[in-house]
Short mmCIF file of C-alpha atoms in Angstrom, two decimals:
data_model
loop_
_atom_site.label_atom_id
_atom_site.label_comp_id
_atom_site.label_asym_id
_atom_site.label_seq_id
_atom_site.Cartn_x
_atom_site.Cartn_y
_atom_site.Cartn_z
CA MET I 1412 -15.87 -66.42 -38.94
CA LYS I 1413 -15.65 -66.10 -35.46
CA VAL I 1414 -14.29 -62.64 -33.50
CA LEU I 1415 -14.21 -62.65 -29.53
CA THR I 1416 -14.13 -59.01 -28.01
CA VAL I 1417 -12.42 -59.13 -25.03
CA ILE I 1418 -13.90 -55.63 -22.84
CA GLY I 1419 -13.48 -54.45 -19.14
CA ALA I 1420 -13.38 -51.00 -18.36
CA ARG I 1421 -15.67 -48.05 -19.04
CA PRO I 1422 -13.88 -46.10 -22.17
CA GLN I 1423 -13.49 -49.84 -23.82
CA PHE I 1424 -18.02 -50.24 -23.12
CA ILE I 1425 -18.22 -46.82 -25.33
CA LYS I 1426 -15.32 -48.20 -28.06
CA ALA I 1427 -17.23 -51.61 -28.04
CA ALA I 1428 -21.35 -49.98 -28.45
CA THR I 1429 -19.35 -48.26 -32.60
CA ILE I 1430 -17.66 -51.85 -33.30
CA SER I 1431 -20.05 -54.94 -31.57
CA ASN I 1432 -23.25 -54.55 -33.73
CA LYS I 1433 -21.51 -53.61 -36.92
CA ILE I 1434 -19.34 -57.14 -36.59
CA ARG I 1435 -21.99 -59.03 -36.61
CA LYS I 1436 -23.67 -58.15 -39.41
CA LYS I 1437 -21.87 -60.79 -41.22
CA ASN I 1438 -19.39 -62.37 -38.61
CA THR I 1439 -19.70 -64.30 -35.42
CA GLU I 1440 -18.58 -62.55 -31.82
CA ILE I 1441 -18.25 -63.51 -29.06
CA LEU I 1442 -18.34 -60.90 -25.90
CA VAL I 1443 -16.18 -61.11 -22.41
CA HIS I 1444 -15.98 -59.02 -20.08
CA THR I 1445 -13.27 -59.34 -17.68
CA GLY I 1446 -15.19 -57.92 -14.48
CA GLN I 1447 -12.49 -55.08 -14.22
CA HIS I 1448 -15.00 -52.38 -13.73
CA TYR I 1449 -17.89 -54.23 -11.63
CA ASP I 1450 -20.18 -51.61 -9.82
CA ASN I 1451 -22.83 -51.19 -11.72
CA ASN I 1452 -22.88 -47.87 -12.36
CA MET I 1453 -19.48 -48.16 -13.84
CA SER I 1454 -20.22 -50.85 -16.17
CA ASP I 1455 -24.29 -52.92 -16.09
CA ILE I 1456 -25.86 -49.39 -16.77
CA PHE I 1457 -23.37 -48.70 -20.05
CA PHE I 1458 -24.13 -51.98 -21.39
CA GLU I 1459 -27.96 -50.74 -21.31
CA GLU I 1460 -27.44 -47.54 -22.46
CA LEU I 1461 -25.86 -48.09 -25.48
CA GLY I 1462 -26.86 -51.02 -27.24
CA ILE I 1463 -24.32 -53.13 -26.80
CA PRO I 1464 -24.56 -56.36 -27.23
CA LYS I 1465 -24.60 -58.63 -23.58
CA PRO I 1466 -21.67 -60.26 -22.77
CA ASP I 1467 -21.50 -64.36 -23.75
CA TYR I 1468 -18.85 -64.45 -20.77
CA ASN I 1469 -18.55 -61.89 -17.30
CA LEU I 1470 -15.42 -63.07 -15.70
CA SER I 1471 -16.24 -61.27 -12.22
CA ILE I 1472 -12.39 -60.30 -11.59
CA GLY I 1473 -13.47 -57.14 -9.43
CA SER I 1474 -10.67 -54.87 -8.64
CA SER I 1475 -6.65 -56.28 -7.60
CA ASN I 1476 -3.38 -55.68 -7.17
CA HIS I 1477 -2.21 -55.38 -10.87
CA GLY I 1478 -0.68 -58.52 -11.67
CA HIS I 1479 -3.02 -60.59 -9.48
CA GLN I 1480 -5.85 -59.02 -11.51
CA THR I 1481 -3.88 -59.63 -15.06
CA GLY I 1482 -3.06 -63.27 -13.73
CA ASN I 1483 -6.66 -64.01 -13.19
CA MET I 1484 -7.45 -62.88 -15.84
CA LEU I 1485 -5.34 -64.75 -17.94
CA ILE I 1486 -6.66 -68.11 -16.44
CA ALA I 1487 -9.32 -67.66 -17.43
CA LEU I 1488 -9.18 -66.26 -21.12
CA GLU I 1489 -6.92 -69.02 -21.78
CA ASP I 1490 -9.92 -71.47 -21.64
CA ILE I 1491 -12.37 -69.35 -22.59
CA TYR I 1492 -10.23 -69.26 -26.38
CA LEU I 1493 -9.72 -73.61 -26.35
CA LYS I 1494 -13.95 -73.38 -25.78
CA GLU I 1495 -14.56 -70.51 -28.28
CA LYS I 1496 -11.84 -71.36 -31.05
CA PRO I 1497 -11.71 -67.62 -32.43
CA ASP I 1498 -10.65 -66.91 -35.56
CA MET I 1499 -9.37 -63.33 -33.86
CA VAL I 1500 -9.53 -61.95 -30.62
CA LEU I 1501 -10.03 -57.84 -29.89
CA VAL I 1502 -8.90 -55.44 -28.03
CA TYR I 1503 -9.11 -52.06 -27.09
CA GLY I 1504 -7.33 -49.51 -24.87
CA ASP I 1505 -4.56 -50.05 -22.39
CA THR I 1506 -5.99 -52.04 -19.67
CA ASN I 1507 -4.93 -54.87 -17.75
CA SER I 1508 -7.68 -56.47 -19.85
CA THR I 1509 -5.92 -55.02 -23.21
CA LEU I 1510 -2.50 -56.68 -22.11
CA ALA I 1511 -5.11 -60.25 -20.78
CA GLY I 1512 -6.78 -60.56 -23.91
CA SER I 1513 -3.87 -60.26 -26.14
CA LEU I 1514 -1.38 -62.22 -24.56
CA CYS I 1515 -3.13 -64.40 -24.15
CA ALA I 1516 -4.37 -64.94 -27.58
CA SER I 1517 -0.33 -64.74 -28.37
CA LYS I 1518 0.35 -67.79 -26.58
CA LEU I 1519 -2.50 -69.74 -28.57
CA LEU I 1520 -1.31 -68.21 -32.39
CA ILE I 1521 -4.59 -66.15 -32.57
CA PRO I 1522 -4.87 -62.98 -34.52
CA VAL I 1523 -5.01 -59.89 -32.63
CA ALA I 1524 -6.54 -56.73 -33.40
CA HIS I 1525 -5.90 -53.86 -31.55
CA ILE I 1526 -8.12 -51.23 -31.29
CA GLU I 1527 -6.35 -47.53 -30.44
CA ALA I 1528 -2.93 -49.20 -30.75
CA GLY I 1529 0.24 -46.05 -30.88
CA LEU I 1530 -0.31 -44.64 -28.14
CA ARG I 1531 2.56 -42.95 -26.13
CA SER I 1532 2.73 -40.64 -23.16
CA PHE I 1533 6.04 -41.98 -22.86
CA ASN I 1534 5.97 -42.91 -18.88
CA ARG I 1535 7.10 -46.52 -18.76
CA ALA I 1536 5.72 -45.41 -15.04
CA MET I 1537 2.13 -46.20 -16.32
CA PRO I 1538 0.29 -49.27 -15.83
CA GLU I 1539 -1.27 -48.01 -19.07
CA GLU I 1540 1.74 -47.31 -20.68
CA GLN I 1541 3.27 -50.67 -19.93
CA ASN I 1542 0.01 -52.20 -21.26
CA ARG I 1543 -0.34 -50.70 -25.34
CA ILE I 1544 3.35 -51.20 -25.49
CA LEU I 1545 3.45 -55.00 -24.75
CA THR I 1546 0.02 -54.73 -26.15
CA ASP I 1547 1.42 -52.90 -29.78
CA HIS I 1548 4.15 -55.43 -30.38
CA ILE I 1549 2.06 -58.70 -30.27
CA SER I 1550 -1.13 -57.19 -32.86
CA ASP I 1551 -1.04 -58.45 -35.56
CA LEU I 1552 -3.82 -55.51 -36.26
CA LEU I 1553 -2.91 -52.24 -35.40
CA PHE I 1554 -5.55 -49.61 -35.38
CA VAL I 1555 -4.31 -46.27 -34.46
CA PRO I 1556 -6.02 -42.93 -33.92
CA THR I 1557 -4.29 -40.93 -35.50
CA LEU I 1558 -0.73 -39.60 -37.29
CA THR I 1559 1.29 -39.16 -34.29
CA ALA I 1560 0.30 -43.14 -32.88
CA GLN I 1561 1.57 -43.85 -36.18
CA LYS I 1562 4.71 -42.49 -36.70
CA ASN I 1563 4.96 -44.60 -32.96
CA LEU I 1564 4.53 -47.01 -33.55
CA ALA I 1565 7.22 -46.82 -37.02
CA ALA I 1566 9.30 -45.50 -34.39
CA GLU I 1567 8.91 -48.48 -32.30
CA ASN I 1568 10.06 -50.64 -36.17
CA ILE I 1569 6.39 -51.52 -35.90
CA THR I 1570 4.62 -51.06 -40.07
CA LYS I 1571 3.20 -54.43 -41.16
CA GLY I 1572 -1.07 -54.33 -40.09
CA VAL I 1573 -0.61 -50.65 -39.36
CA TYR I 1574 -4.43 -48.81 -40.24
CA ASN I 1575 -4.50 -45.13 -38.85
CA THR I 1576 -8.63 -45.38 -39.73
CA GLY I 1577 -9.43 -42.09 -37.29
CA ASP I 1578 -11.11 -42.64 -33.17
CA VAL I 1579 -14.32 -43.92 -32.72
CA MET I 1580 -14.56 -42.44 -29.75
CA TYR I 1581 -15.24 -39.37 -32.15
CA ASP I 1582 -17.62 -41.97 -33.94
CA ALA I 1583 -18.84 -43.02 -30.13
CA ILE I 1584 -19.81 -38.83 -29.45
CA ASN I 1585 -21.40 -38.83 -32.77
CA LEU I 1586 -23.59 -41.44 -32.01
CA PHE I 1587 -23.89 -40.91 -28.85
CA LYS I 1588 -25.04 -36.88 -28.06
CA GLU I 1589 -28.02 -36.35 -29.55
CA ARG I 1590 -29.40 -39.20 -27.29
CA ALA I 1591 -27.50 -37.83 -24.60
CA LYS I 1592 -29.23 -34.15 -25.42
CA LYS I 1593 -32.69 -35.76 -25.24
CA VAL I 1594 -33.03 -38.72 -22.46
CA SER I 1595 -30.78 -37.49 -19.66
CA THR I 1596 -32.08 -34.98 -16.62
CA ILE I 1597 -28.50 -34.82 -14.77
CA VAL I 1598 -28.31 -31.68 -15.59
CA GLU I 1599 -31.96 -30.51 -14.06
CA THR I 1600 -31.43 -33.52 -11.17
CA LEU I 1601 -28.81 -31.26 -10.16
CA ASP I 1602 -30.50 -28.03 -10.74
CA LEU I 1603 -28.13 -26.62 -12.67
CA THR I 1604 -27.50 -24.31 -15.11
CA PRO I 1605 -25.33 -24.36 -18.74
CA GLU I 1606 -21.98 -22.84 -18.28
CA SER I 1607 -21.82 -22.14 -15.06
CA TYR I 1608 -19.87 -25.51 -13.83
CA ILE I 1609 -16.48 -27.42 -13.82
CA LEU I 1610 -16.75 -31.04 -14.31
CA SER I 1611 -13.73 -32.80 -13.01
CA THR I 1612 -12.38 -36.88 -12.51
CA ILE I 1613 -10.43 -37.80 -11.05
CA HIS I 1614 -8.80 -41.63 -11.00
CA ARG I 1615 -5.43 -42.70 -12.60
CA ALA I 1616 -3.26 -44.04 -9.47
CA GLU I 1617 -0.57 -41.49 -10.44
CA ASN I 1618 -3.04 -38.98 -8.64
CA THR I 1619 -4.58 -40.89 -6.20
CA ASP I 1620 -2.13 -43.20 -4.95
CA SER I 1621 0.00 -40.05 -3.98
CA ILE I 1622 -0.89 -38.21 -0.96
CA GLU I 1623 0.95 -35.15 -2.01
CA ARG I 1624 -0.68 -34.98 -5.28
CA LEU I 1625 -4.31 -35.83 -4.28
CA THR I 1626 -3.96 -33.36 -1.64
CA SER I 1627 -2.63 -30.87 -4.04
CA ILE I 1628 -4.80 -31.66 -6.43
CA ILE I 1629 -8.03 -31.42 -4.51
CA SER I 1630 -6.78 -27.85 -2.29
CA ALA I 1631 -7.03 -26.83 -6.16
CA LEU I 1632 -9.99 -27.34 -6.30
CA SER I 1633 -11.55 -26.51 -3.08
CA ASN I 1634 -9.62 -22.99 -3.19
CA CYS I 1635 -11.39 -21.54 -7.01
CA ASN I 1636 -13.69 -19.68 -7.49
CA GLU I 1637 -16.13 -22.21 -9.94
CA LYS I 1638 -18.54 -24.97 -8.92
CA ILE I 1639 -17.20 -27.75 -9.39
CA ILE I 1640 -19.22 -31.39 -10.36
CA LEU I 1641 -16.90 -34.35 -9.02
CA PRO I 1642 -18.01 -37.57 -10.47
CA LEU I 1643 -16.57 -39.71 -7.53
CA HIS I 1644 -14.62 -43.09 -9.24
CA PRO I 1645 -14.51 -45.79 -5.96
CA ARG I 1646 -11.08 -45.26 -6.24
CA THR I 1647 -10.86 -42.01 -5.61
CA LYS I 1648 -13.11 -42.16 -2.74
CA LYS I 1649 -10.60 -44.29 -0.90
CA PHE I 1650 -8.39 -42.04 -0.70
CA ILE I 1651 -9.99 -39.28 -0.44
CA GLU I 1652 -11.15 -40.96 3.01
CA GLU I 1653 -7.81 -42.66 3.76
CA TYR I 1654 -5.87 -39.33 3.63
CA ASN I 1655 -8.61 -37.15 5.21
CA LEU I 1656 -8.79 -34.70 2.74
CA PRO I 1657 -11.40 -32.00 2.82
CA ILE I 1658 -13.72 -31.03 0.76
CA GLY I 1659 -14.58 -26.98 -0.27
CA ASP I 1660 -18.17 -26.28 0.12
CA ASN I 1661 -17.96 -25.12 -4.16
CA ILE I 1662 -17.47 -28.95 -5.13
CA LYS I 1663 -20.89 -31.01 -5.28
CA ILE I 1664 -19.11 -34.68 -5.55
CA ILE I 1665 -21.71 -37.96 -7.17
CA ASP I 1666 -21.76 -41.43 -7.55
CA PRO I 1667 -20.32 -42.50 -10.91
CA VAL I 1668 -23.17 -42.03 -14.09
CA GLY I 1669 -23.67 -43.37 -16.86
CA TYR I 1670 -21.69 -42.69 -20.17
CA LEU I 1671 -24.84 -40.76 -21.32
CA GLU I 1672 -25.06 -38.48 -18.08
CA MET I 1673 -21.51 -38.11 -18.86
CA VAL I 1674 -21.62 -36.39 -22.05
CA SER I 1675 -24.98 -34.36 -21.14
CA LEU I 1676 -22.75 -33.27 -17.96
CA GLU I 1677 -19.95 -32.31 -20.17
CA ASN I 1678 -21.30 -30.82 -23.07
CA ASN I 1679 -22.95 -28.72 -20.52
CA SER I 1680 -19.63 -27.22 -18.48
CA LYS I 1681 -17.65 -24.11 -19.44
CA LYS I 1682 -15.02 -26.36 -18.84
CA ILE I 1683 -13.47 -29.74 -17.79
CA LEU I 1684 -10.80 -30.50 -15.36
CA THR I 1685 -9.22 -34.49 -15.94
CA ASP I 1686 -7.09 -37.29 -16.22
CA SER I 1687 -8.79 -38.99 -17.99
CA GLY I 1688 -7.36 -39.72 -21.12
CA GLY I 1689 -10.67 -40.69 -22.62
CA VAL I 1690 -12.28 -36.86 -21.12
CA GLN I 1691 -9.17 -34.35 -22.77
CA LYS I 1692 -11.15 -36.25 -26.24
CA GLU I 1693 -14.79 -35.27 -25.59
CA ALA I 1694 -14.02 -32.17 -23.88
CA TYR I 1695 -12.63 -31.82 -27.93
CA PHE I 1696 -14.89 -33.17 -29.67
CA LEU I 1697 -17.15 -30.97 -27.67
CA LYS I 1698 -15.92 -27.84 -28.38
CA LYS I 1699 -14.80 -27.69 -24.65
CA PRO I 1700 -11.47 -25.79 -22.79
CA CYS I 1701 -9.82 -29.00 -21.32
CA ILE I 1702 -7.56 -28.65 -18.13
CA THR I 1703 -5.75 -31.53 -17.37
CA MET I 1704 -3.93 -33.17 -14.43
CA ARG I 1705 -1.38 -35.12 -15.00
CA ASP I 1706 2.16 -34.54 -15.89
CA GLU I 1707 1.84 -35.27 -19.73
CA THR I 1708 -0.46 -36.88 -22.45
CA GLU I 1709 -1.02 -39.83 -24.91
CA TRP I 1710 -3.24 -37.12 -26.72
CA VAL I 1711 -1.10 -34.74 -28.17
CA GLU I 1712 -3.31 -32.72 -31.37
CA THR I 1713 -5.85 -31.94 -28.18
CA VAL I 1714 -2.28 -29.28 -27.01
CA GLN I 1715 -0.85 -29.30 -30.02
CA ASN I 1716 -4.22 -27.69 -30.90
CA GLY I 1717 -4.55 -25.54 -28.67
CA TRP I 1718 -8.11 -26.89 -26.46
CA ASN I 1719 -5.87 -28.71 -24.09
CA THR I 1720 -3.30 -27.69 -21.25
CA ILE I 1721 -1.18 -30.04 -18.99
CA VAL I 1722 -0.85 -28.71 -15.38
CA GLY I 1723 -0.07 -31.89 -13.95
CA SER I 1724 -1.06 -31.79 -9.47
CA ASP I 1725 0.68 -28.13 -8.76
CA SER I 1726 -2.22 -26.15 -7.35
CA ASN I 1727 -1.61 -23.19 -8.84
CA LYS I 1728 -0.98 -24.07 -12.70
CA ILE I 1729 -4.38 -25.86 -11.75
CA LEU I 1730 -6.15 -22.90 -10.35
CA ASP I 1731 -4.22 -20.65 -13.18
CA ALA I 1732 -5.94 -22.69 -15.77
CA ILE I 1733 -9.37 -22.48 -13.80
CA SER I 1734 -9.47 -18.74 -14.26
CA ASN I 1735 -7.42 -18.36 -17.95
CA PHE I 1736 -7.54 -20.94 -20.37
CA SER I 1737 -9.86 -20.50 -22.48
CA PRO I 1738 -9.44 -21.02 -26.11
CA THR I 1739 -11.41 -20.01 -29.13
CA GLY I 1740 -12.85 -20.82 -32.03
CA THR I 1741 -13.22 -24.92 -33.16
CA PRO I 1742 -11.16 -27.46 -32.44
CA PRO I 1743 -9.61 -28.17 -36.14
CA SER I 1744 -10.31 -32.02 -37.10
CA ALA I 1745 -7.83 -34.50 -36.18
CA PHE I 1746 -9.21 -37.84 -34.76
CA GLY I 1747 -10.62 -39.15 -38.50
CA ASN I 1748 -14.32 -38.53 -40.36
CA GLY I 1749 -16.79 -40.13 -37.50
CA ASP I 1750 -16.70 -43.41 -40.24
CA THR I 1751 -13.73 -44.95 -38.06
CA SER I 1752 -15.93 -48.11 -37.03
CA ASP I 1753 -16.92 -48.91 -40.25
CA ILE I 1754 -13.41 -48.60 -41.60
CA ILE I 1755 -12.16 -51.00 -38.96
CA THR I 1756 -14.84 -53.76 -39.44
CA ASP I 1757 -13.69 -53.50 -43.20
CA ILE I 1758 -10.23 -54.24 -43.02
CA ILE I 1759 -10.76 -57.54 -39.84
CA ARG I 1760 -13.79 -59.30 -42.43
CA ARG I 1761 -10.71 -58.60 -45.55
CA TYR I 1762 -8.35 -59.72 -42.80
CA LEU I 1763 -10.57 -63.32 -42.10
CA GLY I 1764 -11.71 -63.20 -46.05
#
């Protein structure tokens, strides 16, 4: 049986690293990289260091407006689906690649499996929210990472084909954190002392595309009394330059990094300041206090369990959290037992007969 997997962005590469090789033990997998993330530091390096099979197709779509990008993906994917005739299409997360991959399959009556289904921010202005809702409603297998995600689907009358499997990102952290300790030298290269800095990431359109929000965030980072390490997403860099925002001397900007380097930076930080969904979870898994610069989060368990705080883009709230948010103890288990990839591949095989 043949599974066609569609990926295109950093978080999806990480998730595929836990699944693809296991699918290939008993089934054929065709891997399609849409090229949504196209910079080497955002894409190629992940395949190399995580041992992800080389893509059978690279669409090289690149960055564009949402409609244009998604439309180009649909056109290219339809040709591939018609040629390869997969028995199932597998998609991850909530990007434009996710929506294009699932919608194209649905139009051709190919079953769709969605890993990381059921997440909801309840903010329809987010492109990610639109993508995940639409994908869930046309999927045949829905692999949810938490009980909350399962309840979200039930509230939308989606109960058939839903499996609470745990989170593949937990599998990934368990798989790669020890490797990161052995091979990553980024902490030494940057001359950092463990627990002496805050790691920050900023990339969501709601923050980067708003001069008010991005100005407020950069102002807070520049005026705190902590050393900030900021791997700079290309879109964030573009808007910082366009808005001509001053950067504090305490902020060290670096290029985007590979997954193992990112895990090393996370694991050696004292706190994490982010607007990324994946980084929120990685902080939780690594027992790092997380300050989330959004107005809501899909990962409500991280907040409910006391290891994540939501501050939006408010400078005062960001500064207060940097100074005072310090959870202790061990985060409760909320994302499975670290065997999610095995559970998912077993369900896919049973489905395909």
